Short mmCIF file of C-alpha atoms and ligand atoms in Angstrom, two decimals:
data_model
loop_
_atom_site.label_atom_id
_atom_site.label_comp_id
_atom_site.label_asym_id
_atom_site.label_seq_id
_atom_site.Cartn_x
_atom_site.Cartn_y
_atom_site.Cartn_z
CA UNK O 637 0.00 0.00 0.00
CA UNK O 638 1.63 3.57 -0.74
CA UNK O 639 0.69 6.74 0.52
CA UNK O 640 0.40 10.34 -1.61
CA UNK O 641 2.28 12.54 1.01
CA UNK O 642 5.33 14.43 -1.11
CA UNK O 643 6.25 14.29 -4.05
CA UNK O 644 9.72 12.83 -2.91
CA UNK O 645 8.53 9.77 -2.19
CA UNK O 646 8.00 8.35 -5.86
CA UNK O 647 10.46 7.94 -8.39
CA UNK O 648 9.86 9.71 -11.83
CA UNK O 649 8.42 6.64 -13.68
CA UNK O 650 5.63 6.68 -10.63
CA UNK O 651 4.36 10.34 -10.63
CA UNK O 652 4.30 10.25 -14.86
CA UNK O 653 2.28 7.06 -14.84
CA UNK O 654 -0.21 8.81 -12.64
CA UNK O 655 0.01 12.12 -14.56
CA UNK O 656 -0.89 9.17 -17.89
CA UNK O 657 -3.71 8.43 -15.99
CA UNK O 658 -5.00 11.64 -15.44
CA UNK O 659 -4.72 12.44 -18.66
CA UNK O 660 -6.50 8.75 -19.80
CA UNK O 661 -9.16 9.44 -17.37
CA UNK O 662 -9.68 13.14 -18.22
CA UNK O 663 -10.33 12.28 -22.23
CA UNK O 664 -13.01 10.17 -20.84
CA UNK O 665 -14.72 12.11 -18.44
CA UNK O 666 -14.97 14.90 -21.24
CA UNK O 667 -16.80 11.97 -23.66
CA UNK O 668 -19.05 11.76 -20.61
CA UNK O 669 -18.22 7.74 -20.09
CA UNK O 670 -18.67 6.77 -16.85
CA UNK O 671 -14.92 5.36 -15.32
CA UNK O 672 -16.46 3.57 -12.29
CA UNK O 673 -12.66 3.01 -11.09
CA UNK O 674 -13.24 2.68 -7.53
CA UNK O 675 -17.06 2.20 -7.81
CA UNK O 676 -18.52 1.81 -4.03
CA UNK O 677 -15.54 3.42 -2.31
CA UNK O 678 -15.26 6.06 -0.02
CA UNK O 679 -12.88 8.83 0.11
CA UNK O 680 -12.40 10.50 3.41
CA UNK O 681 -11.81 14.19 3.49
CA UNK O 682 -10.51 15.44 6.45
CA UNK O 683 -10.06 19.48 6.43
CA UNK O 684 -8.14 21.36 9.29
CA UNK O 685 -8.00 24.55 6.93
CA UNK O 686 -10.01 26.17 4.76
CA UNK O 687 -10.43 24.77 0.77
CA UNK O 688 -12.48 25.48 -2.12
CA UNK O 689 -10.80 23.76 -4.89
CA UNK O 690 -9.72 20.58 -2.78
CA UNK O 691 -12.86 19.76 -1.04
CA UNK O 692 -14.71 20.54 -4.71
CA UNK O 693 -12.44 18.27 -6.86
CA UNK O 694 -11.90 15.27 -4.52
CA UNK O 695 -15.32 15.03 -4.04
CA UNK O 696 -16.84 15.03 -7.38
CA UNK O 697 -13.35 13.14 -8.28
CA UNK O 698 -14.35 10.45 -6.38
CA UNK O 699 -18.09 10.36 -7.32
CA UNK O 700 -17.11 10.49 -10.96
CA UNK O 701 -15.20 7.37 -10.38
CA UNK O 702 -18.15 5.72 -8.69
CA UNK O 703 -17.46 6.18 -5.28
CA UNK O 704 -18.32 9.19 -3.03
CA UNK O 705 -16.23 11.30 -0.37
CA UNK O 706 -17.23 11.86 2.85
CA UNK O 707 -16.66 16.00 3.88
CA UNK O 708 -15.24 15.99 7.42
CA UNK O 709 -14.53 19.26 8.81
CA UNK O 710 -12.10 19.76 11.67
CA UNK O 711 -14.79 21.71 13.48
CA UNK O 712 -17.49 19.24 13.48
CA UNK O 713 -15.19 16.02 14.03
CA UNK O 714 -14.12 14.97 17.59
CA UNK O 715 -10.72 16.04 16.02
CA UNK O 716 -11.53 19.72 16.67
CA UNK O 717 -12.19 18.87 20.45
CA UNK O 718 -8.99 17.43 21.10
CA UNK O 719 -9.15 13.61 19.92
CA UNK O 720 -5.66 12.95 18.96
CA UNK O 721 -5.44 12.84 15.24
CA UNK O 722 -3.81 8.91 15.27
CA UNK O 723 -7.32 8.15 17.22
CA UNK O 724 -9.24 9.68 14.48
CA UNK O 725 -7.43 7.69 11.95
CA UNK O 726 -7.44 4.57 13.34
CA UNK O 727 -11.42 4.69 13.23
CA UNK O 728 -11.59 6.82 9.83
CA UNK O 729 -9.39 4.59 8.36
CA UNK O 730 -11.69 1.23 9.42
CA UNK O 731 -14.65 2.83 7.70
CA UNK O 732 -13.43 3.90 4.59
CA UNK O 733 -11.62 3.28 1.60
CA UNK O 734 -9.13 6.04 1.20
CA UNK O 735 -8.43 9.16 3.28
CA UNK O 736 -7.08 12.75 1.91
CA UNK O 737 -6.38 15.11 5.01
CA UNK O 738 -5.55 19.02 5.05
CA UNK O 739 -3.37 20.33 7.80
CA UNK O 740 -0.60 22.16 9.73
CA UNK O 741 2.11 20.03 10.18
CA UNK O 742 3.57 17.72 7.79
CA UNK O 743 4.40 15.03 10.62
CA UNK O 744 0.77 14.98 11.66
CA UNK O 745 -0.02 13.76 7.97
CA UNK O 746 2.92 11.22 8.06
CA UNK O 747 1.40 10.08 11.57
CA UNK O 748 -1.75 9.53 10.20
CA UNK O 749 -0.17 7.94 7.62
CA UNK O 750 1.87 5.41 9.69
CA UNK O 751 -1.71 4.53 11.50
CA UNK O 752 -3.49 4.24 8.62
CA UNK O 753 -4.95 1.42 6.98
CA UNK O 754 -5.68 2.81 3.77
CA UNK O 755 -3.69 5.24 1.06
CA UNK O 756 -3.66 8.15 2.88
CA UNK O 757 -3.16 11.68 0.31
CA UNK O 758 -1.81 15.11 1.47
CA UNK O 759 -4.18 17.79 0.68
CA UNK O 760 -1.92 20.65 1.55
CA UNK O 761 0.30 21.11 4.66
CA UNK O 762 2.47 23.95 5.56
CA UNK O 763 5.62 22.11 4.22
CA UNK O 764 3.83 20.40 0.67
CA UNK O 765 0.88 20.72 -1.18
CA UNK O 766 1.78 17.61 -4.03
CA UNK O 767 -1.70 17.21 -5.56
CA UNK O 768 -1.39 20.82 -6.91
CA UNK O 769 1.89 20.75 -8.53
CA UNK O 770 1.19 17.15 -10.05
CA UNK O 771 -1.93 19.18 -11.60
CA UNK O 772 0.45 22.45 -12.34
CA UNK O 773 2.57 19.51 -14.19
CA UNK O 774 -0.48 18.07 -16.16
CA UNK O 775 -1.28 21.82 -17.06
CA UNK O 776 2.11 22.83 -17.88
CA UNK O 777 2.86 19.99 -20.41
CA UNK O 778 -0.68 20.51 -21.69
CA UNK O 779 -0.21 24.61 -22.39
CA UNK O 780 3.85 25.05 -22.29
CA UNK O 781 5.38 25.07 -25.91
CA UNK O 782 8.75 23.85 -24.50
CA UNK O 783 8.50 20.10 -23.99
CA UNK O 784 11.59 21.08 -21.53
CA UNK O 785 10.31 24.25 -19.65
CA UNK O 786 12.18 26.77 -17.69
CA UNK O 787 9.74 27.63 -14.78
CA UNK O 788 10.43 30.75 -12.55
CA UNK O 789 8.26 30.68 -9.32
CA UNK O 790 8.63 34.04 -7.63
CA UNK O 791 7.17 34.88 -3.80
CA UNK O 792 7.26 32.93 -0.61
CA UNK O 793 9.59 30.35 -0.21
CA UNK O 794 6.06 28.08 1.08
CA UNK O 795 4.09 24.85 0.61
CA UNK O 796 3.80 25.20 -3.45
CA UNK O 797 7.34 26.38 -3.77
CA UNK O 798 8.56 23.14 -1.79
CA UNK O 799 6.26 21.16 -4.11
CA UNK O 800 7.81 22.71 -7.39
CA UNK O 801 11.27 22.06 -5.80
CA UNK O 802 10.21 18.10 -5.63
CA UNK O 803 8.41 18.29 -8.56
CA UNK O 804 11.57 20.08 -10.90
CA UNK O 805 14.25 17.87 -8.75
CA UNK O 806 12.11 14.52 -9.82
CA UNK O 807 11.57 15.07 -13.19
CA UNK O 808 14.70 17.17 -13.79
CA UNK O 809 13.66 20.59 -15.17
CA UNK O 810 15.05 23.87 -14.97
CA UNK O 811 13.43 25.62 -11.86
CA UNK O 812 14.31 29.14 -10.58
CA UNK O 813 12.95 30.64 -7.30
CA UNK O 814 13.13 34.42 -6.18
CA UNK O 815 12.49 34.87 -2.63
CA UNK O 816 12.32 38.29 -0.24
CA UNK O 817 15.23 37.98 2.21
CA UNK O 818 13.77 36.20 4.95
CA UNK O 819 11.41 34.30 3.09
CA UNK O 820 13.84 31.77 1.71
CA UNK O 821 12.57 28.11 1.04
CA UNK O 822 13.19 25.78 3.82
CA UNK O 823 16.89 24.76 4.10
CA UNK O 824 16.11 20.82 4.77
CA UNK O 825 13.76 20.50 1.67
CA UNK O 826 16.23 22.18 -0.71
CA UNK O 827 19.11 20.15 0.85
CA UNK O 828 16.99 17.05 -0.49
CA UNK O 829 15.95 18.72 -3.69
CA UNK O 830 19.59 19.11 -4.76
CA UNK O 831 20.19 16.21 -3.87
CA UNK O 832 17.57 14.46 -6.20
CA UNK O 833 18.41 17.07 -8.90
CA UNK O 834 21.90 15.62 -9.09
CA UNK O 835 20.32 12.18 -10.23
CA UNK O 836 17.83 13.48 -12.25
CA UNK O 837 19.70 16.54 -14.00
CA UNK O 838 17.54 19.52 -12.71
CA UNK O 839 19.01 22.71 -12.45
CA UNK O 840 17.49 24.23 -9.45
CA UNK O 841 18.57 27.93 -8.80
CA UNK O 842 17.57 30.23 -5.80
CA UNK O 843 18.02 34.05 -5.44
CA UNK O 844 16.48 37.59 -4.20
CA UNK O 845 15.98 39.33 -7.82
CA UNK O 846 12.31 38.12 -9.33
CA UNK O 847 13.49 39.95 -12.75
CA UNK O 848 16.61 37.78 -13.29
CA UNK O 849 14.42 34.55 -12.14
CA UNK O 850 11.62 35.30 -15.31
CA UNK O 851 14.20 36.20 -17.61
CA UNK O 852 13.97 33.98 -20.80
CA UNK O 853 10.98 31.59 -18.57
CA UNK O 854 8.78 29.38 -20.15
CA UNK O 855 6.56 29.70 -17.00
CA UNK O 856 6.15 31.58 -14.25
CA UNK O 857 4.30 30.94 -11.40
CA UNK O 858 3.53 32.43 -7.97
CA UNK O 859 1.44 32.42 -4.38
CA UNK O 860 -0.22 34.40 -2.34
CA UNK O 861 2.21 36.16 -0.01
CA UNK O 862 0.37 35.00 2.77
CA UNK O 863 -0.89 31.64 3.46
CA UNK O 864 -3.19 30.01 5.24
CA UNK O 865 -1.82 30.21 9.17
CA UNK O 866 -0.22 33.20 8.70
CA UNK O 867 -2.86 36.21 8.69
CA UNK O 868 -0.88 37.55 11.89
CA UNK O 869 1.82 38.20 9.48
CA UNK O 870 -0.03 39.51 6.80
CA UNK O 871 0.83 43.98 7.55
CA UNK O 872 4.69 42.77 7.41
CA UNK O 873 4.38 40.36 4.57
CA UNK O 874 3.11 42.95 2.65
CA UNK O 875 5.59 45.28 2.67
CA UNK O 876 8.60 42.76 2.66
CA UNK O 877 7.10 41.74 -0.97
CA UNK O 878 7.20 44.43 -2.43
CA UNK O 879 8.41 44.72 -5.77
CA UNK O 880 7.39 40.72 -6.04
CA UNK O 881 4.33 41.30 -7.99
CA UNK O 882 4.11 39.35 -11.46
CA UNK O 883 2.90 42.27 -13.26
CA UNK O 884 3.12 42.96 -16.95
CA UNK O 885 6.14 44.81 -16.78
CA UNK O 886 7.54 41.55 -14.88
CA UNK O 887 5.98 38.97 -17.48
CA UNK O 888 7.92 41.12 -20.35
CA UNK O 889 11.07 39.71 -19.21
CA UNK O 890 9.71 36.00 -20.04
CA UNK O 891 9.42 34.09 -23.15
CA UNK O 892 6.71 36.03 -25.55
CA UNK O 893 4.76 32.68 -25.39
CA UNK O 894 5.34 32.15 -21.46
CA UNK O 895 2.36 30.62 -19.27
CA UNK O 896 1.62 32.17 -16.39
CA UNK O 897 0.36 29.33 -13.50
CA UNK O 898 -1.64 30.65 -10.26
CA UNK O 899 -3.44 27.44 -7.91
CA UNK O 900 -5.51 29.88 -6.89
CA UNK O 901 -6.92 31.78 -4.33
CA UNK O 902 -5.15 34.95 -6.33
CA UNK O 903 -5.41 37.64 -4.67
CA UNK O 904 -4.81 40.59 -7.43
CA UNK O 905 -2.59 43.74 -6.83
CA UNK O 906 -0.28 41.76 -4.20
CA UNK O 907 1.00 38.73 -5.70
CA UNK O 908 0.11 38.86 -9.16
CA UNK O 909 -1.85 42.20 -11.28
CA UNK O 910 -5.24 42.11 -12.60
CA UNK O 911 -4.31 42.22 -16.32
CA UNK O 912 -1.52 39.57 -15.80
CA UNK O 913 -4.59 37.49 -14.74
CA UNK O 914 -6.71 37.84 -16.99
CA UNK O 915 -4.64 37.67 -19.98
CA UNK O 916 -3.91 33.54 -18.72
CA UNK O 917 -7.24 33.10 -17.18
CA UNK O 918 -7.84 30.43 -19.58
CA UNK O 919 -4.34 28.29 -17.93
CA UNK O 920 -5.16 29.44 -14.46
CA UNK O 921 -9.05 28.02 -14.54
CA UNK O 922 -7.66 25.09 -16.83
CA UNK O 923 -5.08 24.28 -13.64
CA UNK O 924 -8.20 24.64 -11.65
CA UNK O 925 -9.69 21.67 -13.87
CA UNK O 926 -7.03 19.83 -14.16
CA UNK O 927 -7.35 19.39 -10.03
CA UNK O 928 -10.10 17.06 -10.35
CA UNK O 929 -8.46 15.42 -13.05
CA UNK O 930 -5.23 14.37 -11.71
CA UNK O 931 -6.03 13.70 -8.43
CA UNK O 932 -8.45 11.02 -9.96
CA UNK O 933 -5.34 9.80 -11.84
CA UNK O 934 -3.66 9.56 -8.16
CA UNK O 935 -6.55 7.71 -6.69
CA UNK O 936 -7.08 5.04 -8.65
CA UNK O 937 -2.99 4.78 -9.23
CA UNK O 938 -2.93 4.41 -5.43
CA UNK O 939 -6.23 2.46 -5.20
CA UNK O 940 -4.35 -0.19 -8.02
CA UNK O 941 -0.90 -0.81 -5.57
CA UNK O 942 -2.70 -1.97 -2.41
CA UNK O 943 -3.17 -5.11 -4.23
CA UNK O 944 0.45 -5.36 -5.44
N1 CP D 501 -5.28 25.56 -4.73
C1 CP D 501 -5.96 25.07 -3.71
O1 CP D 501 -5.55 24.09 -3.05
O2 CP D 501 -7.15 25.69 -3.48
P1 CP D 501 -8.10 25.49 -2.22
O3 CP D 501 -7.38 26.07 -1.03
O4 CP D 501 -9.34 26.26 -2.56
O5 CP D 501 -8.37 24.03 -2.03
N1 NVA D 502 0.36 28.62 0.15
C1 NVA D 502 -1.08 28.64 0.20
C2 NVA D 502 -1.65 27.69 -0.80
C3 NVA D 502 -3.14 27.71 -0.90
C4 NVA D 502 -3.70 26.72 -1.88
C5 NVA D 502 -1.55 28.27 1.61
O1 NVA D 502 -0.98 27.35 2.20
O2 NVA D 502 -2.47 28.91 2.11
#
């Protein structure tokens, strides 16, 4: 049985065969046939933070595949009260058939995971969110000209830009990121990203200047400056990201052709301008597709190794 809880944990061959999948799956869904993949399942969706794209796409996801997900908030579970979450999961996990959880820490998802009896899938944590940039992939290979993409992610060093740094380091692409001073990426995930880029060829590049970052990019990609957790910060985050906006002026320095990736919520004027949006709303609400999409490519890819 395998788990979906960073992108590190799969070798290159695994995350492309789900990413085929996705794409199978996707081609079929759009022909309206009914892929009753895990028909009678049940997904468990346990949310300690807020979601509108997650909790929409895993649970149509999962109905589309004949099963159906089960919406468990942390504020109406005994989890919310105080029932340890390895208590919750050893009776979640008894009931159902698979279990996707959104959280804080990234060792409460691997403890859940260790207790588990079923797949378990990270739905975002403050260290990873891997279901978004295996989408961000799907999206990228299905928009980006380049079949070998420079991306340029520019913001906080956060959740999605730990993701991309798995994601470039695993399938050895060209990644750049442009952090504010203090807002680096943390130093034990880019330790093992290096590390994995040496095996799999990725250049992976890190600096302070967003404008040298973009230069020449195939994509370029951002976050909101302040995430989920962090709205205490928010008066100081704004000012230390200043000059970090992916604006037109910013995109210029890009390929003509670049894409410009956003997993959404955007929040325009900070991290990315209106116009900017607009001009690749058609990518950013195509990534926003492509969530329910690829994550039903990693269900049933997990759903087919438990009986390995
Ligand atoms: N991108 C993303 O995960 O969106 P939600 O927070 O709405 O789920
Ligand atoms: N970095 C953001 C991503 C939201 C999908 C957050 O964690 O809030």
């Amino acid at each position: 049985m395998r788990h979906f809880l960073t992108l590190s944990d799969f070798s290159k061959e695994e995350l492309l065969e789900m990413v085929e999948l996705a794409r199978k799956i996707k081609t079929q869904t759009k022909k309206r046939e009914f892929v009753p993949y895990m028909e009678h399942q049940t997904l468990g969706m346990i949310f300690e933070k807020s979601s509108t794209r997650t909790r929409v796409s895993f649970e149509t996801g999962i109905y589309q595949l004949g099963g159906i997900g089960l919406f468990l908030s942390s504020n109406d579970i005994q989890l919310g009260r105080g029932e340890p979450m390895k208590d919750t999961d050893r009776v979640i996990s008894r009931m159902v058939d698979m279990v996707m959880i959104r959280t804080f820490k990234q060792s409460d998802i691997e403890e859940f995971a260790e207790y588990s009896k079923v797949p378990v899938i990270n739905g975002l944590t403050d260290d990873f969110h891997p279901v978004q940039l295996m989408t961000d992939y799907l999206t990228m290979i299905e928009f980006a000209k380049d079949k070998d993409p420079i991306v340029a992610y520019v913001g906080d060093g956060n959740n999605m830009t730990h993701s991309w740094l798995m994601l470039a380091a695993k399938l050895g692409f060209e990644l750049r990121v442009a952090t504010p001073k203090g807002y680096e990426c943390d130093e034990e995930i880019v330790t093992q990203a290096l590390d994995m880029a040496k095996s799999s060829g990725a250049k992976l590049s890190f600096g302070n200047d967003p404008k040298e970052a973009v230069a020449g990019a195939d994509v370029v990609t951002t976050d909101t400056w302040v995430s989920m957790g962090q709205e205490d910060e928010k008066k100081q985050r704004l000012e230390d990201f200043s000059g970090y906006i992916i604006d037109s002026t910013m995109m210029s320095n890009a390929k003509d052709d670049a894409i410009f990736l956003h997993c959404l919520p955007a929040y325009r004027g900070l991290e990315v301008s209106e116009d900017v949006f607009e001009a690749h709303s058609e990518v950013i609400f195509t990534e926003a597709e492509n969530r329910l999409h690829m994550q039903k490519g990693i269900m049933v890819w997990l759903d087919s190794k438990r009986n390995d």
